[in-house]
mmCIF file of C-alpha atoms in Angstrom:
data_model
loop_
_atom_site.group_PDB
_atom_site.id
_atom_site.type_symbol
_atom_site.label_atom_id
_atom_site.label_comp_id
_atom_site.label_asym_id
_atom_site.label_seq_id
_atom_site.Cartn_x
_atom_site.Cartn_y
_atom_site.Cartn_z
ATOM 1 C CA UNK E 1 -214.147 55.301 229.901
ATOM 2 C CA UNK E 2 -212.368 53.803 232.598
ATOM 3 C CA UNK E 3 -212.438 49.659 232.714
ATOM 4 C CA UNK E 4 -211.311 47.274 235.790
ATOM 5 C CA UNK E 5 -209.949 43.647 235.784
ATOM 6 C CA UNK E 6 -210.091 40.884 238.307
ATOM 7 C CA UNK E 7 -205.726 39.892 239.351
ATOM 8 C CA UNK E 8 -205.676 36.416 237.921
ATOM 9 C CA UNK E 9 -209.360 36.282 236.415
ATOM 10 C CA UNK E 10 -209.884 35.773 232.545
ATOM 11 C CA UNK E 11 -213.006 38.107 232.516
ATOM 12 C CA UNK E 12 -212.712 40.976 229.431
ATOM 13 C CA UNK E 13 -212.350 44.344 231.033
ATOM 14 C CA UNK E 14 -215.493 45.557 232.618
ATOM 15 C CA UNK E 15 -216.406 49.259 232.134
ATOM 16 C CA UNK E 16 -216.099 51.484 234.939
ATOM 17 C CA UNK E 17 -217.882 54.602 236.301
ATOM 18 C CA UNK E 18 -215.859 56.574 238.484
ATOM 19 C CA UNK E 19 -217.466 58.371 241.137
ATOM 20 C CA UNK E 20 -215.369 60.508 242.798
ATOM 21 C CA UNK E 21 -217.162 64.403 243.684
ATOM 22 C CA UNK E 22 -219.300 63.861 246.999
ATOM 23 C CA UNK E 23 -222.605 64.745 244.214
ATOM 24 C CA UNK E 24 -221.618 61.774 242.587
ATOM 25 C CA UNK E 25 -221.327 59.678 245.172
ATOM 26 C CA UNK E 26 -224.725 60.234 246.521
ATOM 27 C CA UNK E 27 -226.258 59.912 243.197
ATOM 28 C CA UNK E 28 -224.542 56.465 242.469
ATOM 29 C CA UNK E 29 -227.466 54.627 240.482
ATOM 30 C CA UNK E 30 -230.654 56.620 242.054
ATOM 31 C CA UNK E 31 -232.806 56.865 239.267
ATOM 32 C CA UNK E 32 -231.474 54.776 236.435
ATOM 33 C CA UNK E 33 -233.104 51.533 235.378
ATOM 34 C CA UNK E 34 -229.959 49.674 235.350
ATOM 35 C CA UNK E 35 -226.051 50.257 234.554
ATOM 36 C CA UNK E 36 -223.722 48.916 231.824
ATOM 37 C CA UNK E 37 -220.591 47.601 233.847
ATOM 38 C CA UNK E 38 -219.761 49.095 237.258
ATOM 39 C CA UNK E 39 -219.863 52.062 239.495
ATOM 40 C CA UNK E 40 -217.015 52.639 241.948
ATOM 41 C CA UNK E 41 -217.164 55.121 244.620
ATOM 42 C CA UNK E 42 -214.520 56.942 245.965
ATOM 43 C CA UNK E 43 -214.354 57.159 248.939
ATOM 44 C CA UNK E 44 -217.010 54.984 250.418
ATOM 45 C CA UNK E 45 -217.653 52.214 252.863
ATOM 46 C CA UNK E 46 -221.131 52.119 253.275
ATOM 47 C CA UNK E 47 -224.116 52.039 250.486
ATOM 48 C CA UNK E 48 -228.061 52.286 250.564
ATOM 49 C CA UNK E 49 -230.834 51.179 247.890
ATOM 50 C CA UNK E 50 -233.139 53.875 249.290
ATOM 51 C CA UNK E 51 -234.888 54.790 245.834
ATOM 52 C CA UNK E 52 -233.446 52.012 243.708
ATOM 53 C CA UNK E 53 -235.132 50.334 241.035
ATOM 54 C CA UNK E 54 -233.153 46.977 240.962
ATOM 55 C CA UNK E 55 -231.306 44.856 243.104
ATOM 56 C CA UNK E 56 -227.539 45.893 243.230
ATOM 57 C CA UNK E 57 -224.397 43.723 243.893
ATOM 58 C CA UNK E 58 -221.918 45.522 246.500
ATOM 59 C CA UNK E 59 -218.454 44.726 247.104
ATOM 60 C CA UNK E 60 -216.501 46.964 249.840
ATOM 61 C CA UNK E 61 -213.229 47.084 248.862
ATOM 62 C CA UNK E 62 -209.677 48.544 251.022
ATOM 63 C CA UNK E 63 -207.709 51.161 249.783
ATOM 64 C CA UNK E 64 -205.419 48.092 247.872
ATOM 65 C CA UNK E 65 -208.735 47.920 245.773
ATOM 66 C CA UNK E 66 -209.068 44.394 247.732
ATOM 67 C CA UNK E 67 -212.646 42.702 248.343
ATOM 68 C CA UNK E 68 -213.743 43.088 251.479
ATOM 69 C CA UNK E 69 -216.568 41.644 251.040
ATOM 70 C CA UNK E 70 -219.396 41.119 248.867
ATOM 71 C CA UNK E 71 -223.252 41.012 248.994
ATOM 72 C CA UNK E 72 -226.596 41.838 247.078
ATOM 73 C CA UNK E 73 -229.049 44.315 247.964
ATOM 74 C CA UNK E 74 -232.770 45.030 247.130
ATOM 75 C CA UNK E 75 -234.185 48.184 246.686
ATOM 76 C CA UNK E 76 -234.976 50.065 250.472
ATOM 77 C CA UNK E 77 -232.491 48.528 252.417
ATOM 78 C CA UNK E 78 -229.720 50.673 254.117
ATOM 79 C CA UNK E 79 -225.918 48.925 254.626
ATOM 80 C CA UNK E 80 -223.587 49.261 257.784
ATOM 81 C CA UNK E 81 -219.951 50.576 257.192
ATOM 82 C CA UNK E 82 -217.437 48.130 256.899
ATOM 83 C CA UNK E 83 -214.682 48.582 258.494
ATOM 84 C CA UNK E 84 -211.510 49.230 256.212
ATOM 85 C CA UNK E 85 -213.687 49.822 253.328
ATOM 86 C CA UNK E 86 -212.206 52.797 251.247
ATOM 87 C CA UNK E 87 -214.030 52.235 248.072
ATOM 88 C CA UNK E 88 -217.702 50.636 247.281
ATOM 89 C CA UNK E 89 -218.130 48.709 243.727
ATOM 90 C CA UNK E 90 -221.973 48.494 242.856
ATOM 91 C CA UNK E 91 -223.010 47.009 239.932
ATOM 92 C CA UNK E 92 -226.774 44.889 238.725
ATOM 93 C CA UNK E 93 -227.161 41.477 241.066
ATOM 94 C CA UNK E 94 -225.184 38.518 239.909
ATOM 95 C CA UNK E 95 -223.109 40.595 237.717
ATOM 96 C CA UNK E 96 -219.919 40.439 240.397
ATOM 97 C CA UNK E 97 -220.073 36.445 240.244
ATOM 98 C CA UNK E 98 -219.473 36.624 236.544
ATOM 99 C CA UNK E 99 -216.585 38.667 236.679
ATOM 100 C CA UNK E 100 -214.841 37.124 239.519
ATOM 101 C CA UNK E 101 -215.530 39.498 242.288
ATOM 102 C CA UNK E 102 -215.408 37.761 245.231
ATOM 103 C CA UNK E 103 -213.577 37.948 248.736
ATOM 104 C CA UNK E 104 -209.778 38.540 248.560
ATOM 105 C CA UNK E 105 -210.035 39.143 244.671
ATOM 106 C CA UNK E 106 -207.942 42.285 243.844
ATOM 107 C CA UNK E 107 -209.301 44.865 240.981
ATOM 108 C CA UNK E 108 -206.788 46.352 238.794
ATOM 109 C CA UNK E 109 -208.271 49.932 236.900
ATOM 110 C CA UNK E 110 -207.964 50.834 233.661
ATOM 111 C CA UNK E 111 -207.510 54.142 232.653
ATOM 112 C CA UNK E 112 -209.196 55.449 236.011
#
């Protein structure tokens, strides 16, 4: 299993789900009660929680794997693109804090 890294954060590697076929992508987490690490989908720049069963943290991130930006959703809302976003990061609310996901942060991948 793949595992990413915050540049400069002290966080332990956080697994990684790599979703890369357009059938993963629009799966993402639909019907799962909650995920063990992350989800990153490739390519993305927009994300909804139509169907979701817990709130989700989203980070947009360039093609440099830099933050964009980063927000929470709750289940039934529907995000805009963002512009420049090349990759989405979802993951359980508050779990992005933790690891140092923020704005400007840059993710280094493991084994992706």
């Amino acid at each position: 299993m793949a595992t990413f890294t915050t540049a400069g954060a002290p966080a332990a590697p956080v697994p990684l789900e790599v979703a890369r076929s357009a059938r993963e992508r629009r799966r993402g987490l639909l019907g799962r009660e909650g995920v063990e690490g992350a989800l990153l989908l490739s390519p993305a720049s927009a994300v909804h929680t139509l169907g979701m069963r817990f709130a989700i943290d989203v980070a947009h991130l360039d093609r440099d794997l830099r933050v964009l930006a980063v927000r929470t959703m709750r289940p039934g809302r529907i995000g805009l693109p963002r512009l420049r976003a090349r990759h989405v990061l979802e993951a359980e609310a508050g779990a992005m804090e933790h690891w140092g996901v923020r704005r400007g942060a840059r993710l280094v991948l493991h084994g992706a």
